[in-house]
Each structure stands twice: as structure tokens, then as C-alpha cells.
mmCIF file of C-alpha atoms in Angstrom:
data_model
loop_
_atom_site.group_PDB
_atom_site.id
_atom_site.type_symbol
_atom_site.label_atom_id
_atom_site.label_comp_id
_atom_site.label_asym_id
_atom_site.label_seq_id
_atom_site.Cartn_x
_atom_site.Cartn_y
_atom_site.Cartn_z
ATOM 1 C CA MET A 104 45.647 -59.189 14.452
ATOM 2 C CA GLU A 105 45.906 -55.717 15.958
ATOM 3 C CA ARG A 106 44.860 -54.194 12.658
ATOM 4 C CA ILE A 107 41.748 -56.372 12.469
ATOM 5 C CA LYS A 108 40.900 -55.568 16.089
ATOM 6 C CA LEU A 109 41.053 -51.842 15.333
ATOM 7 C CA LEU A 110 38.659 -52.293 12.430
ATOM 8 C CA ASP A 111 36.289 -54.228 14.665
ATOM 9 C CA VAL A 112 36.452 -51.472 17.286
ATOM 10 C CA ALA A 113 35.642 -48.797 14.698
ATOM 11 C CA ARG A 114 32.852 -50.916 13.228
ATOM 12 C CA GLY A 115 31.398 -51.658 16.666
ATOM 13 C CA LEU A 116 31.542 -47.971 17.583
ATOM 14 C CA ALA A 117 29.709 -47.148 14.361
ATOM 15 C CA ILE A 118 26.939 -49.671 15.138
ATOM 16 C CA ILE A 119 26.433 -48.351 18.684
ATOM 17 C CA GLY A 120 26.587 -44.753 17.464
ATOM 18 C CA THR A 121 24.082 -45.405 14.678
ATOM 19 C CA LEU A 122 21.671 -46.659 17.327
ATOM 20 C CA GLY A 123 22.189 -43.301 19.045
ATOM 21 C CA THR A 124 20.452 -41.700 16.050
ATOM 22 C CA ASN A 125 17.875 -44.380 15.289
ATOM 23 C CA ILE A 126 16.708 -44.677 18.896
ATOM 24 C CA TRP A 127 15.138 -41.220 18.570
ATOM 25 C CA VAL A 128 13.167 -42.411 15.544
ATOM 26 C CA PHE A 129 11.690 -45.183 17.666
ATOM 27 C CA GLY A 130 11.418 -43.245 20.923
ATOM 28 C CA SER A 131 9.610 -40.231 19.483
ATOM 29 C CA SER A 132 7.463 -42.187 17.015
ATOM 30 C CA HIS A 133 4.290 -41.660 19.070
ATOM 31 C CA HIS A 134 5.052 -38.048 19.919
ATOM 32 C CA THR A 135 3.529 -35.159 17.988
ATOM 33 C CA VAL A 136 5.243 -31.788 18.032
ATOM 34 C CA GLU A 137 3.335 -28.796 19.323
ATOM 35 C CA VAL A 138 4.382 -25.238 18.559
ATOM 36 C CA ASP A 139 5.266 -24.420 22.136
ATOM 37 C CA GLU A 140 7.597 -27.423 22.298
ATOM 38 C CA VAL A 141 10.007 -26.047 19.695
ATOM 39 C CA GLU A 142 11.747 -23.549 21.935
ATOM 40 C CA ILE A 143 15.389 -22.591 21.698
ATOM 41 C CA SER A 144 15.418 -21.928 25.430
ATOM 42 C CA ASN A 145 14.080 -25.391 26.257
ATOM 43 C CA ILE A 146 16.802 -27.496 27.868
ATOM 44 C CA GLY A 147 15.401 -30.593 26.167
ATOM 45 C CA SER A 148 15.986 -28.875 22.837
ATOM 46 C CA TYR A 149 19.606 -28.223 23.772
ATOM 47 C CA ILE A 150 20.104 -31.869 24.718
ATOM 48 C CA SER A 151 18.448 -33.052 21.517
ATOM 49 C CA HIS A 152 20.567 -30.719 19.360
ATOM 50 C CA PHE A 153 23.741 -31.787 21.146
ATOM 51 C CA THR A 154 22.867 -35.456 20.615
ATOM 52 C CA ASP A 155 22.293 -34.784 16.917
ATOM 53 C CA PHE A 156 25.600 -32.950 16.813
ATOM 54 C CA LEU A 157 27.420 -36.027 18.110
ATOM 55 C CA THR A 158 25.515 -38.787 16.298
ATOM 56 C CA ASN A 159 23.281 -37.652 13.429
ATOM 57 C CA GLY A 160 24.930 -39.012 10.297
ATOM 58 C CA LYS A 161 28.373 -39.147 11.937
ATOM 59 C CA PHE A 162 28.393 -42.829 12.810
ATOM 60 C CA LEU A 163 26.554 -43.693 9.613
ATOM 61 C CA GLY A 164 29.412 -41.958 7.798
ATOM 62 C CA LEU A 165 31.925 -43.941 9.854
ATOM 63 C CA LEU A 166 30.105 -47.192 9.049
ATOM 64 C CA THR A 167 30.138 -46.313 5.335
ATOM 65 C CA ILE A 168 33.871 -45.571 5.376
ATOM 66 C CA MET A 169 34.450 -48.863 7.201
ATOM 67 C CA PHE A 170 32.550 -50.667 4.444
ATOM 68 C CA GLY A 171 34.978 -49.208 1.894
ATOM 69 C CA ILE A 172 37.947 -50.253 4.026
ATOM 70 C CA GLY A 173 36.562 -53.780 4.234
ATOM 71 C CA MET A 174 36.031 -53.870 0.469
ATOM 72 C CA GLN A 175 39.674 -52.987 -0.195
ATOM 73 C CA LEU A 176 40.884 -55.727 2.165
ATOM 74 C CA LYS A 177 38.607 -58.250 0.462
ATOM 75 C CA TYR A 178 39.726 -57.073 -2.982
ATOM 76 C CA THR A 179 43.362 -57.617 -1.994
ATOM 77 C CA SER A 180 42.482 -61.069 -0.643
ATOM 78 C CA PHE A 181 40.741 -62.005 -3.891
ATOM 79 C CA GLN A 182 43.731 -60.855 -5.931
ATOM 80 C CA ASN A 183 46.166 -62.822 -3.759
ATOM 81 C CA ARG A 184 44.066 -65.969 -4.193
ATOM 82 C CA GLU A 185 43.598 -65.247 -7.912
ATOM 83 C CA LEU A 186 39.802 -65.304 -7.636
ATOM 84 C CA PRO A 187 37.563 -63.436 -10.121
ATOM 85 C CA TRP A 188 36.633 -60.314 -8.221
ATOM 86 C CA PHE A 189 33.498 -58.726 -9.633
ATOM 87 C CA ARG A 190 31.520 -61.890 -10.320
ATOM 88 C CA LEU A 191 32.056 -63.312 -6.831
ATOM 89 C CA TYR A 192 31.680 -60.014 -4.983
ATOM 90 C CA LEU A 193 28.470 -59.300 -6.886
ATOM 91 C CA TRP A 194 26.955 -62.369 -5.226
ATOM 92 C CA SER A 195 27.830 -60.945 -1.804
ATOM 93 C CA MET A 196 26.079 -57.692 -2.659
ATOM 94 C CA ILE A 197 23.006 -59.553 -3.896
ATOM 95 C CA LEU A 198 22.882 -61.325 -0.527
ATOM 96 C CA LEU A 199 23.267 -57.974 1.240
ATOM 97 C CA PHE A 200 20.443 -56.500 -0.827
ATOM 98 C CA ILE A 201 18.148 -59.399 0.079
ATOM 99 C CA ASP A 202 19.137 -59.043 3.720
ATOM 100 C CA GLY A 203 18.409 -55.311 3.592
ATOM 101 C CA LEU A 204 15.108 -55.836 1.801
ATOM 102 C CA LEU A 205 13.912 -58.292 4.450
ATOM 103 C CA HIS A 206 15.145 -55.946 7.177
ATOM 104 C CA PHE A 207 13.288 -53.037 5.577
ATOM 105 C CA ILE A 208 10.022 -54.925 5.137
ATOM 106 C CA PHE A 209 9.871 -56.752 8.441
ATOM 107 C CA VAL A 210 11.852 -54.562 10.858
ATOM 108 C CA PHE A 211 12.859 -50.970 10.052
ATOM 109 C CA GLU A 212 11.792 -48.544 7.336
ATOM 110 C CA PHE A 213 15.122 -46.653 7.433
ATOM 111 C CA ASP A 214 17.342 -49.640 6.600
ATOM 112 C CA VAL A 215 20.739 -48.753 5.106
ATOM 113 C CA LEU A 216 21.843 -52.205 3.893
ATOM 114 C CA MET A 217 20.011 -51.975 0.565
ATOM 115 C CA SER A 218 21.772 -48.713 -0.205
ATOM 116 C CA TYR A 219 25.117 -50.253 0.736
ATOM 117 C CA SER A 220 24.523 -53.219 -1.569
ATOM 118 C CA LEU A 221 23.820 -51.017 -4.585
ATOM 119 C CA THR A 222 26.816 -48.848 -3.739
ATOM 120 C CA GLY A 223 28.954 -51.963 -3.344
ATOM 121 C CA ILE A 224 28.076 -53.136 -6.841
ATOM 122 C CA LEU A 225 29.082 -49.781 -8.335
ATOM 123 C CA VAL A 226 32.319 -49.503 -6.365
ATOM 124 C CA ALA A 227 33.228 -53.156 -6.965
ATOM 125 C CA PHE A 228 33.384 -52.261 -10.662
ATOM 126 C CA ILE A 229 35.234 -48.972 -10.078
ATOM 127 C CA ILE A 230 37.872 -50.520 -7.779
ATOM 128 C CA GLN A 231 39.269 -52.521 -10.715
ATOM 129 C CA ARG A 232 40.076 -49.361 -12.635
ATOM 130 C CA SER A 233 43.212 -47.226 -12.365
ATOM 131 C CA GLU A 234 43.578 -44.897 -9.385
ATOM 132 C CA ARG A 235 43.095 -41.942 -11.716
ATOM 133 C CA ILE A 236 39.696 -43.259 -12.816
ATOM 134 C CA MET A 237 38.815 -44.038 -9.215
ATOM 135 C CA LYS A 238 39.649 -40.496 -8.121
ATOM 136 C CA ILE A 239 37.549 -39.051 -10.958
ATOM 137 C CA CYS A 240 34.595 -41.229 -9.919
ATOM 138 C CA MET A 241 35.097 -40.243 -6.287
ATOM 139 C CA PHE A 242 35.201 -36.533 -7.122
ATOM 140 C CA CYS A 243 32.137 -36.753 -9.389
ATOM 141 C CA ALA A 244 30.117 -38.681 -6.800
ATOM 142 C CA GLY A 245 31.027 -36.181 -4.089
ATOM 143 C CA ALA A 246 30.257 -33.218 -6.337
ATOM 144 C CA ILE A 247 26.862 -34.627 -7.366
ATOM 145 C CA HIS A 248 25.927 -35.229 -3.738
ATOM 146 C CA VAL A 249 27.012 -31.806 -2.493
ATOM 147 C CA LEU A 250 25.426 -29.949 -5.418
ATOM 148 C CA TYR A 251 22.134 -31.756 -4.810
ATOM 149 C CA GLN A 252 22.169 -30.827 -1.126
ATOM 150 C CA VAL A 253 23.025 -27.211 -1.950
ATOM 151 C CA TRP A 254 20.196 -27.111 -4.486
ATOM 152 C CA GLN A 255 17.712 -28.511 -1.976
ATOM 153 C CA GLY A 256 18.835 -25.989 0.613
ATOM 154 C CA PHE A 257 18.581 -23.167 -1.916
ATOM 155 C CA ILE A 258 15.046 -24.201 -2.857
ATOM 156 C CA SER A 259 13.898 -24.293 0.770
ATOM 157 C CA VAL A 260 15.340 -20.832 1.456
ATOM 158 C CA ILE A 261 13.894 -19.281 -1.692
ATOM 159 C CA MET A 262 10.464 -20.890 -1.374
ATOM 160 C CA SER A 263 10.151 -19.736 2.219
ATOM 161 C CA SER A 264 11.063 -16.124 1.357
ATOM 162 C CA LYS A 265 8.426 -13.412 1.760
ATOM 163 C CA LEU A 266 8.326 -12.546 -1.945
ATOM 164 C CA VAL A 267 7.689 -16.135 -3.087
ATOM 165 C CA ARG A 268 5.068 -16.613 -0.379
ATOM 166 C CA MET A 269 3.256 -13.524 -1.635
ATOM 167 C CA LEU A 270 3.426 -14.599 -5.298
ATOM 168 C CA PHE A 271 2.631 -18.265 -4.632
ATOM 169 C CA PRO A 272 0.502 -18.472 -1.473
ATOM 170 C CA ASN A 273 -0.340 -22.134 -2.082
ATOM 171 C CA ASN A 274 3.253 -23.399 -2.143
ATOM 172 C CA PRO A 275 4.196 -25.867 0.632
ATOM 173 C CA TYR A 276 6.338 -23.231 2.346
ATOM 174 C CA ALA A 277 3.673 -20.521 2.342
ATOM 175 C CA ASN A 278 3.084 -20.659 6.083
ATOM 176 C CA ILE A 279 6.777 -20.508 6.907
ATOM 177 C CA SER A 280 7.891 -17.033 7.895
ATOM 178 C CA THR A 281 10.905 -17.691 10.112
ATOM 179 C CA GLU A 282 13.582 -20.297 10.629
ATOM 180 C CA ARG A 283 11.688 -21.434 13.709
ATOM 181 C CA ASP A 284 8.594 -22.018 11.548
ATOM 182 C CA LEU A 285 10.685 -24.011 9.107
ATOM 183 C CA ALA A 286 11.912 -26.239 11.929
ATOM 184 C CA GLU A 287 8.396 -26.660 13.290
ATOM 185 C CA GLN A 288 6.883 -27.615 9.932
ATOM 186 C CA ALA A 289 9.650 -30.133 9.226
ATOM 187 C CA LEU A 290 9.294 -31.703 12.660
ATOM 188 C CA ILE A 291 5.520 -31.891 12.419
ATOM 189 C CA ARG A 292 5.592 -33.588 8.984
ATOM 190 C CA TYR A 293 8.251 -36.023 10.119
ATOM 191 C CA ASP A 294 6.581 -36.851 13.431
ATOM 192 C CA ASN A 295 3.168 -37.310 11.823
ATOM 193 C CA GLN A 296 4.678 -39.912 9.497
ATOM 194 C CA LEU A 297 6.265 -41.728 12.438
ATOM 195 C CA LEU A 298 3.065 -41.430 14.450
ATOM 196 C CA GLU A 299 1.146 -43.068 11.631
ATOM 197 C CA ILE A 300 3.345 -46.155 11.468
ATOM 198 C CA SER A 301 3.947 -46.468 15.227
ATOM 199 C CA GLY A 302 0.237 -47.022 15.882
ATOM 200 C CA PHE A 303 0.038 -49.975 13.507
ATOM 201 C CA THR A 304 0.204 -53.636 14.366
ATOM 202 C CA TRP A 305 3.371 -55.378 13.216
ATOM 203 C CA TRP A 306 1.709 -56.741 10.077
ATOM 204 C CA GLU A 307 0.151 -53.353 9.284
ATOM 205 C CA GLN A 308 3.659 -51.881 9.437
ATOM 206 C CA VAL A 309 4.847 -54.519 6.985
ATOM 207 C CA VAL A 310 2.016 -53.685 4.575
ATOM 208 C CA TYR A 311 2.631 -49.943 5.008
ATOM 209 C CA ARG A 312 6.312 -50.312 4.126
ATOM 210 C CA MET A 313 5.500 -52.322 1.007
ATOM 211 C CA GLU A 314 2.783 -49.897 -0.134
ATOM 212 C CA HIS A 315 5.057 -46.864 0.412
ATOM 213 C CA PHE A 316 8.256 -48.565 -0.723
ATOM 214 C CA TRP A 317 9.646 -45.803 -2.949
ATOM 215 C CA VAL A 318 8.760 -42.987 -0.567
ATOM 216 C CA LEU A 319 10.393 -44.729 2.381
ATOM 217 C CA ARG A 320 13.414 -45.680 0.248
ATOM 218 C CA SER A 321 13.982 -42.144 -1.054
ATOM 219 C CA GLU A 322 16.791 -41.416 1.413
ATOM 220 C CA ALA A 323 18.530 -44.712 0.609
ATOM 221 C CA ILE A 324 18.538 -43.707 -3.067
ATOM 222 C CA MET A 325 19.470 -40.088 -2.398
ATOM 223 C CA ILE A 326 22.621 -40.996 -0.446
ATOM 224 C CA LEU A 327 24.023 -43.296 -3.154
ATOM 225 C CA PRO A 328 26.511 -40.685 -4.459
ATOM 226 C CA MET A 329 27.650 -39.943 -0.893
ATOM 227 C CA ASN A 330 28.080 -43.659 -0.266
ATOM 228 C CA VAL A 331 30.178 -44.061 -3.416
ATOM 229 C CA PHE A 332 32.395 -41.191 -2.279
ATOM 230 C CA LEU A 333 32.851 -42.631 1.239
ATOM 231 C CA PHE A 334 33.415 -46.190 -0.022
ATOM 232 C CA LEU A 335 36.186 -44.939 -2.291
ATOM 233 C CA LEU A 336 37.567 -42.789 0.509
ATOM 234 C CA GLY A 337 37.860 -45.886 2.693
ATOM 235 C CA ILE A 338 39.603 -47.727 -0.149
ATOM 236 C CA PHE A 339 42.139 -44.939 -0.646
ATOM 237 C CA LEU A 340 42.792 -44.708 3.103
ATOM 238 C CA VAL A 341 43.842 -48.360 3.127
ATOM 239 C CA ARG A 342 46.005 -47.909 0.033
ATOM 240 C CA LYS A 343 47.694 -44.893 1.616
ATOM 241 C CA GLY A 344 48.727 -47.003 4.606
ATOM 242 C CA LEU A 345 46.132 -46.092 7.246
ATOM 243 C CA LEU A 346 46.150 -49.574 8.788
ATOM 244 C CA LYS A 347 49.920 -49.785 9.153
ATOM 245 C CA MET A 348 51.403 -48.739 12.470
ATOM 246 C CA ASP A 349 54.521 -47.276 10.855
ATOM 247 C CA GLU A 350 55.494 -43.626 10.503
ATOM 248 C CA ARG A 351 53.411 -43.133 7.361
ATOM 249 C CA GLY A 352 50.325 -44.814 8.814
ATOM 250 C CA ILE A 353 50.480 -42.905 12.106
ATOM 251 C CA ARG A 354 50.884 -39.629 10.241
ATOM 252 C CA LEU A 355 47.731 -40.367 8.237
ATOM 253 C CA GLN A 356 45.862 -41.380 11.382
ATOM 254 C CA LYS A 357 46.796 -38.080 13.042
ATOM 255 C CA ARG A 358 45.728 -36.189 9.942
ATOM 256 C CA LEU A 359 42.282 -37.775 10.112
ATOM 257 C CA LEU A 360 42.018 -36.720 13.745
ATOM 258 C CA TRP A 361 42.919 -33.103 13.048
ATOM 259 C CA ILE A 362 40.766 -32.801 9.927
ATOM 260 C CA GLY A 363 37.829 -34.587 11.504
ATOM 261 C CA PHE A 364 37.750 -32.568 14.708
ATOM 262 C CA GLY A 365 39.484 -29.371 13.583
ATOM 263 C CA ILE A 366 37.144 -28.853 10.625
ATOM 264 C CA GLY A 367 34.285 -31.222 11.448
ATOM 265 C CA ILE A 368 33.352 -29.789 14.844
ATOM 266 C CA PRO A 369 33.036 -26.128 13.724
ATOM 267 C CA ILE A 370 31.053 -26.807 10.555
ATOM 268 C CA ASN A 371 28.770 -29.358 12.217
ATOM 269 C CA ALA A 372 28.079 -26.773 14.909
ATOM 270 C CA LEU A 373 26.493 -24.532 12.259
ATOM 271 C CA SER A 374 23.294 -26.575 12.467
ATOM 272 C CA LEU A 375 22.977 -25.599 16.134
ATOM 273 C CA PHE A 376 22.556 -21.953 15.144
ATOM 274 C CA ASN A 377 20.844 -22.068 11.748
ATOM 275 C CA VAL A 378 18.111 -24.549 10.822
ATOM 276 C CA HIS A 379 18.972 -24.348 7.110
ATOM 277 C CA PHE A 380 22.177 -26.284 7.884
ATOM 278 C CA VAL A 381 20.294 -29.244 9.411
ATOM 279 C CA ALA A 382 20.269 -31.294 6.182
ATOM 280 C CA PHE A 383 23.908 -30.332 5.537
ATOM 281 C CA ASP A 384 24.732 -31.516 9.049
ATOM 282 C CA ARG A 385 23.610 -35.081 8.268
ATOM 283 C CA TYR A 386 24.526 -35.409 4.611
ATOM 284 C CA VAL A 387 27.543 -33.125 4.019
ATOM 285 C CA PHE A 388 29.243 -32.101 7.266
ATOM 286 C CA ALA A 389 28.790 -35.367 9.206
ATOM 287 C CA PRO A 390 31.300 -37.493 7.223
ATOM 288 C CA ILE A 391 34.074 -35.010 8.076
ATOM 289 C CA LEU A 392 33.481 -35.533 11.775
ATOM 290 C CA SER A 393 33.344 -39.275 11.046
ATOM 291 C CA LEU A 394 37.009 -39.067 10.051
ATOM 292 C CA GLY A 395 37.735 -37.611 13.471
ATOM 293 C CA TYR A 396 36.008 -40.545 15.162
ATOM 294 C CA LEU A 397 38.077 -42.956 13.070
ATOM 295 C CA GLY A 398 41.278 -41.094 13.953
ATOM 296 C CA LEU A 399 40.268 -41.193 17.634
ATOM 297 C CA VAL A 400 39.975 -44.993 17.507
ATOM 298 C CA PHE A 401 43.567 -45.232 16.252
ATOM 299 C CA LEU A 402 44.778 -42.696 18.816
ATOM 300 C CA ILE A 403 43.279 -44.632 21.739
ATOM 301 C CA ALA A 404 44.668 -47.901 20.372
ATOM 302 C CA ARG A 405 48.172 -46.484 19.921
ATOM 303 C CA HIS A 406 48.269 -45.321 23.536
ATOM 304 C CA HIS A 407 46.690 -48.554 24.833
ATOM 305 C CA LYS A 408 43.841 -46.782 26.610
ATOM 306 C CA PHE A 409 40.510 -48.379 27.582
ATOM 307 C CA VAL A 410 41.770 -51.795 26.477
ATOM 308 C CA LYS A 411 38.880 -53.702 28.045
ATOM 309 C CA THR A 412 36.313 -51.307 26.582
ATOM 310 C CA GLN A 413 37.924 -51.674 23.177
ATOM 311 C CA GLN A 414 37.572 -55.437 23.446
ATOM 312 C CA TYR A 415 33.875 -55.225 24.274
ATOM 313 C CA ILE A 416 33.179 -52.785 21.439
ATOM 314 C CA SER A 417 35.211 -54.911 19.014
ATOM 315 C CA ASN A 418 32.913 -57.845 19.830
ATOM 316 C CA VAL A 419 30.004 -55.769 18.550
ATOM 317 C CA GLY A 420 32.074 -54.970 15.457
ATOM 318 C CA LYS A 421 32.753 -58.659 14.804
ATOM 319 C CA MET A 422 28.992 -59.212 14.808
ATOM 320 C CA ALA A 423 28.121 -55.889 13.158
ATOM 321 C CA LEU A 424 25.399 -57.232 10.868
ATOM 322 C CA THR A 425 23.793 -59.279 13.631
ATOM 323 C CA CYS A 426 23.921 -56.380 16.089
ATOM 324 C CA TYR A 427 22.574 -53.866 13.555
ATOM 325 C CA ILE A 428 19.502 -55.994 12.888
ATOM 326 C CA THR A 429 19.097 -56.970 16.549
ATOM 327 C CA GLN A 430 19.187 -53.406 17.856
ATOM 328 C CA ASN A 431 16.384 -52.413 15.484
ATOM 329 C CA ILE A 432 14.276 -55.444 16.414
ATOM 330 C CA VAL A 433 14.680 -54.694 20.129
ATOM 331 C CA SER A 434 13.968 -50.975 19.596
ATOM 332 C CA SER A 435 10.830 -51.794 17.605
ATOM 333 C CA PHE A 436 9.576 -54.075 20.376
ATOM 334 C CA LEU A 437 10.279 -51.497 23.062
ATOM 335 C CA PHE A 438 8.686 -48.473 21.401
ATOM 336 C CA TYR A 439 6.094 -49.539 18.825
ATOM 337 C CA ASN A 440 2.485 -50.313 19.754
ATOM 338 C CA TRP A 441 2.738 -53.984 18.830
ATOM 339 C CA GLY A 442 5.403 -54.296 21.555
ATOM 340 C CA LEU A 443 5.665 -52.406 24.833
ATOM 341 C CA GLY A 444 4.639 -49.110 23.217
ATOM 342 C CA LEU A 445 7.049 -46.983 25.278
ATOM 343 C CA SER A 446 6.912 -44.198 22.683
ATOM 344 C CA LYS A 447 3.504 -43.260 24.149
ATOM 345 C CA HIS A 448 5.401 -42.062 27.212
ATOM 346 C CA TYR A 449 7.796 -39.791 25.361
ATOM 347 C CA ASN A 450 10.702 -38.883 27.606
ATOM 348 C CA PRO A 451 14.261 -38.014 26.507
ATOM 349 C CA LEU A 452 15.682 -39.724 29.598
ATOM 350 C CA LEU A 453 13.806 -42.899 28.684
ATOM 351 C CA ILE A 454 15.229 -42.742 25.172
ATOM 352 C CA TYR A 455 18.788 -42.263 26.453
ATOM 353 C CA ALA A 456 18.327 -45.109 28.943
ATOM 354 C CA SER A 457 17.012 -47.348 26.161
ATOM 355 C CA TRP A 458 20.038 -46.563 23.997
ATOM 356 C CA LEU A 459 22.373 -47.413 26.876
ATOM 357 C CA GLY A 460 20.446 -50.575 27.748
ATOM 358 C CA ILE A 461 20.363 -51.876 24.167
ATOM 359 C CA SER A 462 24.065 -51.046 23.715
ATOM 360 C CA LEU A 463 24.981 -52.966 26.867
ATOM 361 C CA PHE A 464 22.766 -55.831 25.720
ATOM 362 C CA MET A 465 24.582 -55.984 22.358
ATOM 363 C CA ILE A 466 27.962 -55.919 24.116
ATOM 364 C CA GLY A 467 26.928 -58.687 26.492
ATOM 365 C CA PHE A 468 25.283 -60.792 23.795
ATOM 366 C CA SER A 469 28.215 -60.502 21.369
ATOM 367 C CA THR A 470 30.769 -61.220 24.105
ATOM 368 C CA LEU A 471 28.977 -64.376 25.244
ATOM 369 C CA TRP A 472 28.283 -65.567 21.701
ATOM 370 C CA LEU A 473 31.894 -65.140 20.551
ATOM 371 C CA GLN A 474 33.138 -67.229 23.460
ATOM 372 C CA LYS A 475 31.633 -70.219 21.668
ATOM 373 C CA TYR A 476 31.504 -69.193 18.011
ATOM 374 C CA LYS A 477 33.892 -67.253 15.790
ATOM 375 C CA GLN A 478 31.136 -65.214 14.096
ATOM 376 C CA GLY A 479 27.659 -63.919 14.837
ATOM 377 C CA PRO A 480 24.590 -65.936 13.785
ATOM 378 C CA VAL A 481 23.778 -63.747 10.779
ATOM 379 C CA GLU A 482 27.461 -63.673 9.803
ATOM 380 C CA ILE A 483 27.625 -67.490 9.901
ATOM 381 C CA ILE A 484 24.703 -67.779 7.490
ATOM 382 C CA TRP A 485 26.163 -64.978 5.373
ATOM 383 C CA ARG A 486 29.560 -66.701 5.162
ATOM 384 C CA LYS A 487 28.074 -70.056 4.151
ATOM 385 C CA LEU A 488 25.912 -68.537 1.425
ATOM 386 C CA GLY A 489 28.671 -66.186 0.292
ATOM 387 C CA ASN A 490 31.166 -69.026 -0.120
ATOM 388 C CA ILE A 491 28.912 -70.985 -2.476
ATOM 389 C CA PRO A 492 30.195 -69.380 -5.735
ATOM 390 C CA VAL A 493 33.785 -69.359 -4.408
ATOM 391 C CA ASN A 494 33.671 -73.104 -3.708
ATOM 392 C CA ARG A 495 32.096 -73.797 -7.101
ATOM 393 C CA TYR A 496 34.805 -71.776 -8.829
ATOM 394 C CA LYS A 497 37.536 -73.726 -7.011
ATOM 395 C CA GLN A 498 35.860 -77.004 -7.948
ATOM 396 C CA LYS A 499 35.909 -76.008 -11.606
ATOM 397 C CA LEU A 500 39.646 -75.338 -11.405
ATOM 398 C CA THR A 501 40.285 -78.763 -9.956
#
């Protein structure tokens, strides 16, 4: 029971932390960036960078690792019950894909569930192989992801160099002469895209997402190799004894803490000083710090600190899918024009307050709901649909 509670705490922390990144997408969606607003000396810039340092990609990485941990536990359960693994788990991933597709179309253009479903299908096949094959797949996925990010970073640096700008004045980076210019151009392009969709009615947003499906899904496709790596990492952590509170498990938990914070904090801090590390911060460096967050959850649990807080956060983790969808629905209503349109009044304090308010709402909602039901509303539907092929398989055996 304690082991499951720890997983729920980590999963709940990941959901709340992911909102800490996404809330800025909603809160700044009606805010265009002017040149004089991108100032290193601006205190708002410091706060924004520090928030990115703590949340951007870190809790998404934690959530992805937790998905791999959950897959290993389910795989073990299927083996113990002698159920056919891939065929039945494939149905779960199809349901997750449909859930993510509906979430993408009707709620949030940066949905991650579709990417998780495709990753789950790949890893569900790999997990049946030998550990040697699994490690090869893990290494290859990680290498592909890192090499792609390095290549993209190399291209941006080269294309923004003075020589290339002189030879090719019409290239997209021609007007970029400094790192500050690079940051400004990236922010302006990103904010203009958000500004476009934030001014739509709800139905216009739906149509926009469908018409620009592949463009808006490019990140979900791009992170597939990273997801495969982190899924497999979560699987190996379970197999190495992470969830056991014995000497071996505690040693591994401490190792995650030291690696995550000892290495993760310094390398993630690079993005605070050099804009070319911003993409690396989210897609390469962040998962290392995610390990530190996971190790911190075990550390706090071992020393029985913040027990009540752990319980509240674990309630969010038990209803992770429900809370993930709910927080995006509430954020959309608060900030987009078809709702309250708070993004028109861009204010970092308002965004932070909204994150805190939505987080407290999810904690309160999940706590009250679980007093009556064992699972969240989306999880109940998910479980009933997911058990259909399992029940049919058992009926065939009898």
C-alpha cells in the first residue's frame, strides 16, 4: 500500500507541476512580446526564467517516467494472471489515443496523451524482449533524440551567424544578430500563434486545431524517442528495486536524488545564461532533474514528512487522467476569449495565482470525490472500457 501511495504522490506532483508549465501557455496567450519587454534586467524575466527552470519539461519528464513504472507493474500483473500482454495492452493504448485525440481537438492543442499512447504501443512490444534488447532500444531512442536536438541547435547557431546572414539574407534567421534577438524572434513567433488561437470562439479553436493538426502535433511526434527512453527507464527502475524499501531500493532512491539534483540543477541552469540551451533545457536536460524530483518524493516519504500534504497530492495522482483534463478545461475557460478572457490582462502574478487556485481546486475535488468513489470519473470509464477484452478473454477460457 505504501508503494502505491508513493507512486500516486509522484504522479500527482507531476500533474500539478505540468500545470505550472501549461498555465503560462494559457495566461500569456493574448500577450504579444515587444522588444523592450525582453530585458535581462527585468525582474519579471528573472521570475519567468526561474519558473521555467523548475517546471519546463521537468514534470512532464517525471510523468513520462511514471508511465513507464506503471507499465512495468501492469506487465507483471498480466504475467501473474497469465493474460496475453500485447493484445490486451494495445486496447488500452487505443483508448488512450482516442482520449488524447478528443482532448487535443476539444480542449488543448498541446495534449501529451496521444504521444504517450503511441509510445506505449512501441514499448509494450519492447518490454517482452530480453533486457539486452531493451537496453539497446533504450540507448538508440535516447541517442536519436539527443542527436536531433543537437542538430537543431547547431542549425540555429549556424544560420544566425554573420557569415550565413550575409550569404543568405532571406533565410529565417537573417534578422537575428545576437542571442537576445534569437530569444525575441522565438517569443514573437510563439506568442503570435497563441494570440491567434486565443481570440477564437471555442468552435473556431476546434476547427483551427483540426486544420493545423500536423503542425500542432509536431512536438508530440518529435518527443517520441525521448518518451521511449523514459518509459524504458521507468521500467528498469522498477526491475532494479526502486519501489522496495530495503537496502537496495533505498540506495537506488538516493542515487536518483544525487544524480537528479547534483547533475540536473547545474546543466538546467545553462539555459538561464545562454538562449541556445533553451530547447535542451526542455527536451534533454529536464528529464535528469525529473529524477531528482522522483528521488525527493521517496526521501520525504522515508522520513515521514508532510504526511497530510502527501495524502492530498496522492489524491490528485489517483485521478491523474481526470485532473490532467480538468486543469486544461478550467485554464481554457479562465484565459481564452470564449471564457473569462483573463489573458487580455496579462500579469505574472495572476498566472501564478491561477496555477495555485487550480491546483487547490484539483486537490479539493479529488479528495471529495475519492471519499465516495475509488477512482476518478474518467478513470472509471477507462477501467470499464479497458476491461472489455480482458473479460472476453476470460470468458473464452471458461
